[in-house]
Structure formats: C-alpha cells, structure tokens
Amino acid sequence: MTQHFDFSQIDREAPIGIFDSGFGGLTVMRAVVDQLPNEDIIYLGDTARSPYGEKTIAEVREYALECLDHLMSLGVKALVIACNSASSAVLRDARERYPVPVVDVILPAARRTVGATRSGQVGVICTEATANSRSYDDALVAAPQIDLHTKACPRFVEFVEAGITSGPELLGVAGEYLAPLQAAEIDTLILGCTHYPLLSAPISYILGDGVTLVSSAEECAKATYARLTALDLLHPEPREAKHRFLTTGNPEKFEGIGRRLIGGLVADVEQFA
C-alpha cells in the first residue's frame, strides 16, 4: 500500500540529502548545486561497498536503505537517490518509508527520452544491476513507440574512478560497448549510470552528433528543482550554501577522487561507519 505523507510541515531550512553507491552521484550533486545554488546538501557515498552494479538487488536494497535511513536521521528535507542501481532496487520502498520527497535518476531520464527521440530507437547504457532490473523498460512502458536497446558497460565505472576520461584504451572499450547500439541505429542514448556523464565526450565521439545523449544526472537535478518548487521547499533568497560529505570508505581517498571528478566542491569528507 502506498503511503501518503503531508509534506507541508517540512522545514525549508533543512538540507537536501543525496545518496550514491560511491562517486558517480557527484555528477548529480554538481548539477543540483548548479541548478539549486541556495540549498544546503549532505552527500553520502557508500564507497566501502561499491560498486553496486555487480551486487544482487537484495544486497543493493539493504545497503541503500541503511544509508538513506542515516540521511533521514540528519534531518534532510528531501532525498535524492543519485544511483541508477539503487533507484532500481529501492525507489518504491523509499517513497513508502520516508516522510520527505524522494527523487530518483531513472524516471526523469525516461521522461526526457520520450521527448528527445525522433525515430523511437533508444539505447541505454548502465550497470549490470540496472540492466537486470529492467527499470528503464518499466519506466518507458507507457511509450510503446520506443524500442529500447540496453547495454551494460561495467568497465566505464572503473575508468571514471581511475580518473581516465580519454585515451585509446577507453575509446577501444567504448567502441566495443557501443557497437550493438550503433547497429540498432539509435538516435537517443540514456546515460543510465551517474558515472557516465563524465564520459560524454568519448561516447559522443564514437556515436556522432546525430545521437542525443540524455544524462540521468542532469535530469535528476531538474526533477529535484521541480519537486521542491512545487512543494515551496526551496530557499527563495541567495545565500551561502553548506555542503557536507560523508563516506563509508576512506575520507582522504574520497576527497581525492571527488576533487578530480568535480573539482574543489568536495572538501572535509567525514567517515560514516
């Protein structure tokens, strides 16, 4: 049974909680900061147990709910599940469990895709967990004109977290991953993992300008703005926002990789056990 919460009593001054299995969700945070610059944010990355893409749905659900519970205990006014694998596993549970708005990365990207495709031939690249969950198939079920082609690209996460976003090895792997989607003559590609926007350049280089890339990170940030605006939960005036970072892994490593991926936004990372 679906819970219906009264959001009218939520504190507008509270921070937004953003959760990811590791570092990819930092692309969502970057987009949220750009689009909602007055908002305080608490980011929690479960780097000790990442990547989620290789784990079972049951494992992902257990880990994700533990992390989301912790963000709720810190008094957030909204939860952003900035991970496709976690969104696949816990979105319905989260919306029934938590008395705050919950935004995911899958549904906003699916909505954008419906408007972007011209031919109906759409690709999605993602982790094994997201591919196995068929979450994008479910999200696009109301658009029968779309023929969805799914390709898991697990090595992309390894490249991003190693700071490699160009070079012949990456292009070679990308070429192999994307070949079936080229053969299907897609005109729109969903970047169905929040690591993948950091590889937009090599992906576009291989697919060509005729293929529109839909970033689940950018669309998630837009959806967060829309949801909080509709509920009158955004800070209306310019202010200096605070950003707090938590990780289940090594704080120094998280800060180093985070700075490499999105710059000086990541600082003073705290340990969460």
PDB file of C-alpha atoms in Angstrom, residues 43-243:
ATOM      1  CA  TYR A  43      26.107  13.796   0.243  1.00  0.00           C
ATOM      2  CA  LEU A  44      26.614  10.191   1.358  1.00  0.00           C
ATOM      3  CA  GLY A  45      28.687   7.834  -0.779  1.00  0.00           C
ATOM      4  CA  ASP A  46      28.746   4.141   0.166  1.00  0.00           C
ATOM      5  CA  THR A  47      32.223   3.654  -1.283  1.00  0.00           C
ATOM      6  CA  ALA A  48      33.117   0.830   1.117  1.00  0.00           C
ATOM      7  CA  ARG A  49      30.534  -1.395  -0.574  1.00  0.00           C
ATOM      8  CA  SER A  50      30.618  -0.073  -4.129  1.00  0.00           C
ATOM      9  CA  PRO A  51      30.179  -0.816  -6.933  1.00  0.00           C
ATOM     10  CA  TYR A  52      26.515  -1.703  -6.532  1.00  0.00           C
ATOM     11  CA  GLY A  53      26.246  -2.673 -10.198  1.00  0.00           C
ATOM     12  CA  GLU A  54      27.716  -6.118  -9.532  1.00  0.00           C
ATOM     13  CA  LYS A  55      25.567  -6.912  -6.468  1.00  0.00           C
ATOM     14  CA  THR A  56      22.165  -8.580  -6.147  1.00  0.00           C
ATOM     15  CA  ILE A  57      19.036  -6.448  -5.905  1.00  0.00           C
ATOM     16  CA  ALA A  58      18.553  -7.680  -2.308  1.00  0.00           C
ATOM     17  CA  GLU A  59      22.053  -6.535  -1.326  1.00  0.00           C
ATOM     18  CA  VAL A  60      21.629  -3.156  -3.012  1.00  0.00           C
ATOM     19  CA  ARG A  61      18.292  -2.675  -1.248  1.00  0.00           C
ATOM     20  CA  GLU A  62      19.793  -3.470   2.170  1.00  0.00           C
ATOM     21  CA  TYR A  63      22.764  -1.124   1.735  1.00  0.00           C
ATOM     22  CA  ALA A  64      20.769   1.698   0.172  1.00  0.00           C
ATOM     23  CA  LEU A  65      18.066   1.747   2.849  1.00  0.00           C
ATOM     24  CA  GLU A  66      20.736   1.777   5.576  1.00  0.00           C
ATOM     25  CA  CYS A  67      22.327   4.859   4.003  1.00  0.00           C
ATOM     26  CA  LEU A  68      19.007   6.588   3.344  1.00  0.00           C
ATOM     27  CA  ASP A  69      17.979   5.940   6.968  1.00  0.00           C
ATOM     28  CA  HIS A  70      21.156   7.712   8.067  1.00  0.00           C
ATOM     29  CA  LEU A  71      20.478  10.743   5.872  1.00  0.00           C
ATOM     30  CA  MET A  72      16.959  10.947   7.320  1.00  0.00           C
ATOM     31  CA  SER A  73      18.440  10.878  10.834  1.00  0.00           C
ATOM     32  CA  LEU A  74      20.409  14.022   9.895  1.00  0.00           C
ATOM     33  CA  GLY A  75      17.183  15.919   9.224  1.00  0.00           C
ATOM     34  CA  VAL A  76      17.086  16.295   5.436  1.00  0.00           C
ATOM     35  CA  LYS A  77      14.052  17.825   3.673  1.00  0.00           C
ATOM     36  CA  ALA A  78      14.342  15.638   0.558  1.00  0.00           C
ATOM     37  CA  LEU A  79      16.177  12.527  -0.593  1.00  0.00           C
ATOM     38  CA  VAL A  80      17.854  12.232  -3.984  1.00  0.00           C
ATOM     39  CA  ILE A  81      18.792   8.668  -4.935  1.00  0.00           C
ATOM     40  CA  ALA A  82      21.687   9.555  -7.232  1.00  0.00           C
ATOM     41  CA  CYS A  83      22.397   5.992  -8.303  1.00  0.00           C
ATOM     42  CA  ASN A  84      20.634   4.034 -11.037  1.00  0.00           C
ATOM     43  CA  SER A  85      21.266   0.662  -9.367  1.00  0.00           C
ATOM     44  CA  ALA A  86      19.868   1.904  -6.035  1.00  0.00           C
ATOM     45  CA  SER A  87      16.927   3.636  -7.727  1.00  0.00           C
ATOM     46  CA  SER A  88      16.100   0.317  -9.393  1.00  0.00           C
ATOM     47  CA  ALA A  89      16.176  -1.504  -6.067  1.00  0.00           C
ATOM     48  CA  VAL A  90      14.578   0.832  -3.519  1.00  0.00           C
ATOM     49  CA  LEU A  91      12.585   3.678  -5.079  1.00  0.00           C
ATOM     50  CA  ARG A  92       9.168   2.253  -4.224  1.00  0.00           C
ATOM     51  CA  ASP A  93      10.298   1.288  -0.714  1.00  0.00           C
ATOM     52  CA  ALA A  94      11.834   4.719  -0.133  1.00  0.00           C
ATOM     53  CA  ARG A  95       8.677   6.580  -1.124  1.00  0.00           C
ATOM     54  CA  GLU A  96       6.651   4.477   1.327  1.00  0.00           C
ATOM     55  CA  ARG A  97       9.258   4.676   4.098  1.00  0.00           C
ATOM     56  CA  TYR A  98      10.318   8.326   4.289  1.00  0.00           C
ATOM     57  CA  PRO A  99       8.097  11.377   5.008  1.00  0.00           C
ATOM     58  CA  VAL A 100      10.002  13.608   2.569  1.00  0.00           C
ATOM     59  CA  PRO A 101      10.026  13.930  -1.243  1.00  0.00           C
ATOM     60  CA  VAL A 102      12.175  11.239  -2.892  1.00  0.00           C
ATOM     61  CA  VAL A 103      13.686  11.895  -6.329  1.00  0.00           C
ATOM     62  CA  ASP A 104      15.379   9.204  -8.420  1.00  0.00           C
ATOM     63  CA  VAL A 105      17.502   9.211 -11.584  1.00  0.00           C
ATOM     64  CA  ILE A 106      15.530   6.773 -13.759  1.00  0.00           C
ATOM     65  CA  LEU A 107      12.073   8.308 -14.205  1.00  0.00           C
ATOM     66  CA  PRO A 108      13.319  11.841 -15.030  1.00  0.00           C
ATOM     67  CA  ALA A 109      15.698  10.460 -17.683  1.00  0.00           C
ATOM     68  CA  ALA A 110      12.932   8.321 -19.151  1.00  0.00           C
ATOM     69  CA  ARG A 111      10.621  11.333 -19.434  1.00  0.00           C
ATOM     70  CA  ARG A 112      13.306  13.368 -21.196  1.00  0.00           C
ATOM     71  CA  THR A 113      13.990  10.497 -23.593  1.00  0.00           C
ATOM     72  CA  VAL A 114      10.399  10.303 -24.787  1.00  0.00           C
ATOM     73  CA  GLY A 115      10.605  13.921 -25.900  1.00  0.00           C
ATOM     74  CA  ALA A 116      14.104  13.631 -27.369  1.00  0.00           C
ATOM     75  CA  THR A 117      13.871  10.626 -29.692  1.00  0.00           C
ATOM     76  CA  ARG A 118      12.811  11.106 -33.294  1.00  0.00           C
ATOM     77  CA  SER A 119      12.920   7.517 -34.542  1.00  0.00           C
ATOM     78  CA  GLY A 120      11.937   5.672 -31.354  1.00  0.00           C
ATOM     79  CA  GLN A 121      15.219   3.740 -31.430  1.00  0.00           C
ATOM     80  CA  VAL A 122      16.685   4.409 -27.966  1.00  0.00           C
ATOM     81  CA  GLY A 123      19.729   2.978 -26.207  1.00  0.00           C
ATOM     82  CA  VAL A 124      20.535   2.865 -22.508  1.00  0.00           C
ATOM     83  CA  ILE A 125      23.982   2.118 -21.109  1.00  0.00           C
ATOM     84  CA  CYS A 126      24.107   1.123 -17.457  1.00  0.00           C
ATOM     85  CA  THR A 127      25.447  -1.290 -14.839  1.00  0.00           C
ATOM     86  CA  GLU A 128      24.622  -4.990 -14.741  1.00  0.00           C
ATOM     87  CA  ALA A 129      22.262  -4.433 -11.778  1.00  0.00           C
ATOM     88  CA  THR A 130      20.288  -1.751 -13.617  1.00  0.00           C
ATOM     89  CA  ALA A 131      20.172  -3.850 -16.789  1.00  0.00           C
ATOM     90  CA  ASN A 132      18.947  -6.913 -14.880  1.00  0.00           C
ATOM     91  CA  SER A 133      16.277  -4.890 -13.068  1.00  0.00           C
ATOM     92  CA  ARG A 134      14.772  -3.736 -16.387  1.00  0.00           C
ATOM     93  CA  SER A 135      13.964  -0.436 -14.681  1.00  0.00           C
ATOM     94  CA  TYR A 136      14.212   1.602 -17.864  1.00  0.00           C
ATOM     95  CA  ASP A 137      11.946  -0.871 -19.681  1.00  0.00           C
ATOM     96  CA  ASP A 138       9.409  -0.340 -16.902  1.00  0.00           C
ATOM     97  CA  ALA A 139       9.831   3.441 -16.937  1.00  0.00           C
ATOM     98  CA  LEU A 140       9.199   3.551 -20.696  1.00  0.00           C
ATOM     99  CA  VAL A 141       6.364   1.021 -20.795  1.00  0.00           C
ATOM    100  CA  ALA A 142       3.841   3.819 -21.369  1.00  0.00           C
ATOM    101  CA  ALA A 143       5.705   4.833 -24.546  1.00  0.00           C
ATOM    102  CA  PRO A 144       5.133   1.866 -26.898  1.00  0.00           C
ATOM    103  CA  GLN A 145       6.664   3.797 -29.800  1.00  0.00           C
ATOM    104  CA  ILE A 146      10.097   3.385 -28.189  1.00  0.00           C
ATOM    105  CA  ASP A 147      12.276   0.366 -28.981  1.00  0.00           C
ATOM    106  CA  LEU A 148      14.779   0.185 -26.109  1.00  0.00           C
ATOM    107  CA  HIS A 149      18.238  -1.364 -26.536  1.00  0.00           C
ATOM    108  CA  THR A 150      20.071  -1.964 -23.239  1.00  0.00           C
ATOM    109  CA  LYS A 151      23.824  -2.447 -22.893  1.00  0.00           C
ATOM    110  CA  ALA A 152      25.675  -2.957 -19.607  1.00  0.00           C
ATOM    111  CA  CYS A 153      29.033  -1.150 -19.585  1.00  0.00           C
ATOM    112  CA  PRO A 154      30.670  -2.093 -16.273  1.00  0.00           C
ATOM    113  CA  ARG A 155      34.211  -1.015 -17.157  1.00  0.00           C
ATOM    114  CA  PHE A 156      33.130   2.592 -17.640  1.00  0.00           C
ATOM    115  CA  VAL A 157      32.877   2.949 -13.840  1.00  0.00           C
ATOM    116  CA  GLU A 158      36.460   1.688 -13.439  1.00  0.00           C
ATOM    117  CA  PHE A 159      37.755   4.246 -15.931  1.00  0.00           C
ATOM    118  CA  VAL A 160      35.946   7.159 -14.284  1.00  0.00           C
ATOM    119  CA  GLU A 161      37.060   6.286 -10.762  1.00  0.00           C
ATOM    120  CA  ALA A 162      40.642   5.972 -12.013  1.00  0.00           C
ATOM    121  CA  GLY A 163      40.312   9.474 -13.476  1.00  0.00           C
ATOM    122  CA  ILE A 164      40.582   8.211 -17.074  1.00  0.00           C
ATOM    123  CA  THR A 165      38.158  10.037 -19.376  1.00  0.00           C
ATOM    124  CA  SER A 166      40.103   9.817 -22.651  1.00  0.00           C
ATOM    125  CA  GLY A 167      42.773   7.784 -24.406  1.00  0.00           C
ATOM    126  CA  PRO A 168      42.992   4.804 -26.758  1.00  0.00           C
ATOM    127  CA  GLU A 169      42.134   2.090 -24.206  1.00  0.00           C
ATOM    128  CA  LEU A 170      38.927   3.854 -23.174  1.00  0.00           C
ATOM    129  CA  LEU A 171      37.950   4.505 -26.789  1.00  0.00           C
ATOM    130  CA  GLY A 172      38.549   0.848 -27.624  1.00  0.00           C
ATOM    131  CA  VAL A 173      36.336  -0.371 -24.785  1.00  0.00           C
ATOM    132  CA  ALA A 174      33.679   2.238 -25.604  1.00  0.00           C
ATOM    133  CA  GLY A 175      33.698   1.191 -29.244  1.00  0.00           C
ATOM    134  CA  GLU A 176      33.001  -2.431 -28.274  1.00  0.00           C
ATOM    135  CA  TYR A 177      30.240  -1.482 -25.828  1.00  0.00           C
ATOM    136  CA  LEU A 178      28.517   0.915 -28.223  1.00  0.00           C
ATOM    137  CA  ALA A 179      28.763  -1.196 -31.410  1.00  0.00           C
ATOM    138  CA  PRO A 180      25.419  -3.017 -30.868  1.00  0.00           C
ATOM    139  CA  LEU A 181      23.691   0.327 -30.269  1.00  0.00           C
ATOM    140  CA  GLN A 182      25.188   1.741 -33.452  1.00  0.00           C
ATOM    141  CA  ALA A 183      23.951  -1.341 -35.314  1.00  0.00           C
ATOM    142  CA  ALA A 184      20.465  -0.679 -33.932  1.00  0.00           C
ATOM    143  CA  GLU A 185      20.682   2.855 -35.365  1.00  0.00           C
ATOM    144  CA  ILE A 186      19.657   4.560 -32.128  1.00  0.00           C
ATOM    145  CA  ASP A 187      19.108   8.312 -32.197  1.00  0.00           C
ATOM    146  CA  THR A 188      18.998   8.812 -28.408  1.00  0.00           C
ATOM    147  CA  LEU A 189      21.191   7.321 -25.667  1.00  0.00           C
ATOM    148  CA  ILE A 190      20.372   7.369 -21.964  1.00  0.00           C
ATOM    149  CA  LEU A 191      23.488   7.591 -19.781  1.00  0.00           C
ATOM    150  CA  GLY A 192      21.953   5.239 -17.230  1.00  0.00           C
ATOM    151  CA  CYS A 193      24.718   5.438 -14.643  1.00  0.00           C
ATOM    152  CA  THR A 194      25.731   8.655 -12.926  1.00  0.00           C
ATOM    153  CA  HIS A 195      29.398   7.978 -13.685  1.00  0.00           C
ATOM    154  CA  TYR A 196      28.753   8.076 -17.413  1.00  0.00           C
ATOM    155  CA  PRO A 197      28.206  11.850 -17.954  1.00  0.00           C
ATOM    156  CA  LEU A 198      31.931  12.187 -17.254  1.00  0.00           C
ATOM    157  CA  LEU A 199      32.474  10.115 -20.416  1.00  0.00           C
ATOM    158  CA  SER A 200      30.110  12.147 -22.624  1.00  0.00           C
ATOM    159  CA  ALA A 201      32.934  13.316 -24.894  1.00  0.00           C
ATOM    160  CA  PRO A 202      34.274   9.873 -25.921  1.00  0.00           C
ATOM    161  CA  ILE A 203      30.731   8.478 -26.157  1.00  0.00           C
ATOM    162  CA  SER A 204      29.662  11.319 -28.459  1.00  0.00           C
ATOM    163  CA  TYR A 205      32.880  10.951 -30.450  1.00  0.00           C
ATOM    164  CA  ILE A 206      32.031   7.320 -31.224  1.00  0.00           C
ATOM    165  CA  LEU A 207      28.286   7.720 -31.778  1.00  0.00           C
ATOM    166  CA  GLY A 208      28.436  11.024 -33.658  1.00  0.00           C
ATOM    167  CA  ASP A 209      26.442  14.244 -33.365  1.00  0.00           C
ATOM    168  CA  GLY A 210      23.272  12.597 -34.644  1.00  0.00           C
ATOM    169  CA  VAL A 211      22.743  10.765 -31.334  1.00  0.00           C
ATOM    170  CA  THR A 212      21.285  12.789 -28.449  1.00  0.00           C
ATOM    171  CA  LEU A 213      22.727  11.957 -25.022  1.00  0.00           C
ATOM    172  CA  VAL A 214      20.313  12.074 -22.073  1.00  0.00           C
ATOM    173  CA  SER A 215      22.121  12.492 -18.744  1.00  0.00           C
ATOM    174  CA  SER A 216      20.308  10.864 -15.838  1.00  0.00           C
ATOM    175  CA  ALA A 217      22.297  13.226 -13.568  1.00  0.00           C
ATOM    176  CA  GLU A 218      21.102  16.427 -15.261  1.00  0.00           C
ATOM    177  CA  GLU A 219      17.509  15.218 -15.483  1.00  0.00           C
ATOM    178  CA  CYS A 220      17.551  14.190 -11.812  1.00  0.00           C
ATOM    179  CA  ALA A 221      18.670  17.699 -10.815  1.00  0.00           C
ATOM    180  CA  LYS A 222      15.872  19.249 -12.896  1.00  0.00           C
ATOM    181  CA  ALA A 223      13.356  16.921 -11.260  1.00  0.00           C
ATOM    182  CA  THR A 224      14.665  17.876  -7.808  1.00  0.00           C
ATOM    183  CA  TYR A 225      14.177  21.555  -8.626  1.00  0.00           C
ATOM    184  CA  ALA A 226      10.660  20.940  -9.944  1.00  0.00           C
ATOM    185  CA  ARG A 227       9.591  18.814  -6.963  1.00  0.00           C
ATOM    186  CA  LEU A 228      10.862  21.218  -4.318  1.00  0.00           C
ATOM    187  CA  THR A 229       9.483  24.239  -6.174  1.00  0.00           C
ATOM    188  CA  ALA A 230       6.036  22.628  -6.353  1.00  0.00           C
ATOM    189  CA  LEU A 231       6.156  21.997  -2.589  1.00  0.00           C
ATOM    190  CA  ASP A 232       7.511  25.503  -1.814  1.00  0.00           C
ATOM    191  CA  LEU A 233      10.581  23.984  -0.151  1.00  0.00           C
ATOM    192  CA  LEU A 234      13.340  25.921  -1.930  1.00  0.00           C
ATOM    193  CA  HIS A 235      15.302  28.773  -0.355  1.00  0.00           C
ATOM    194  CA  PRO A 236      13.895  31.874  -2.093  1.00  0.00           C
ATOM    195  CA  GLU A 237      16.832  34.196  -1.384  1.00  0.00           C
ATOM    196  CA  PRO A 238      20.530  33.996  -2.345  1.00  0.00           C
ATOM    197  CA  ARG A 239      22.640  32.558   0.455  1.00  0.00           C
ATOM    198  CA  GLU A 240      25.944  30.809   1.031  1.00  0.00           C
ATOM    199  CA  ALA A 241      25.010  27.137   0.974  1.00  0.00           C
ATOM    200  CA  LYS A 242      26.788  24.469   3.019  1.00  0.00           C
ATOM    201  CA  HIS A 243      27.946  21.169   1.520  1.00  0.00           C
TER     202      HIS A 243
END
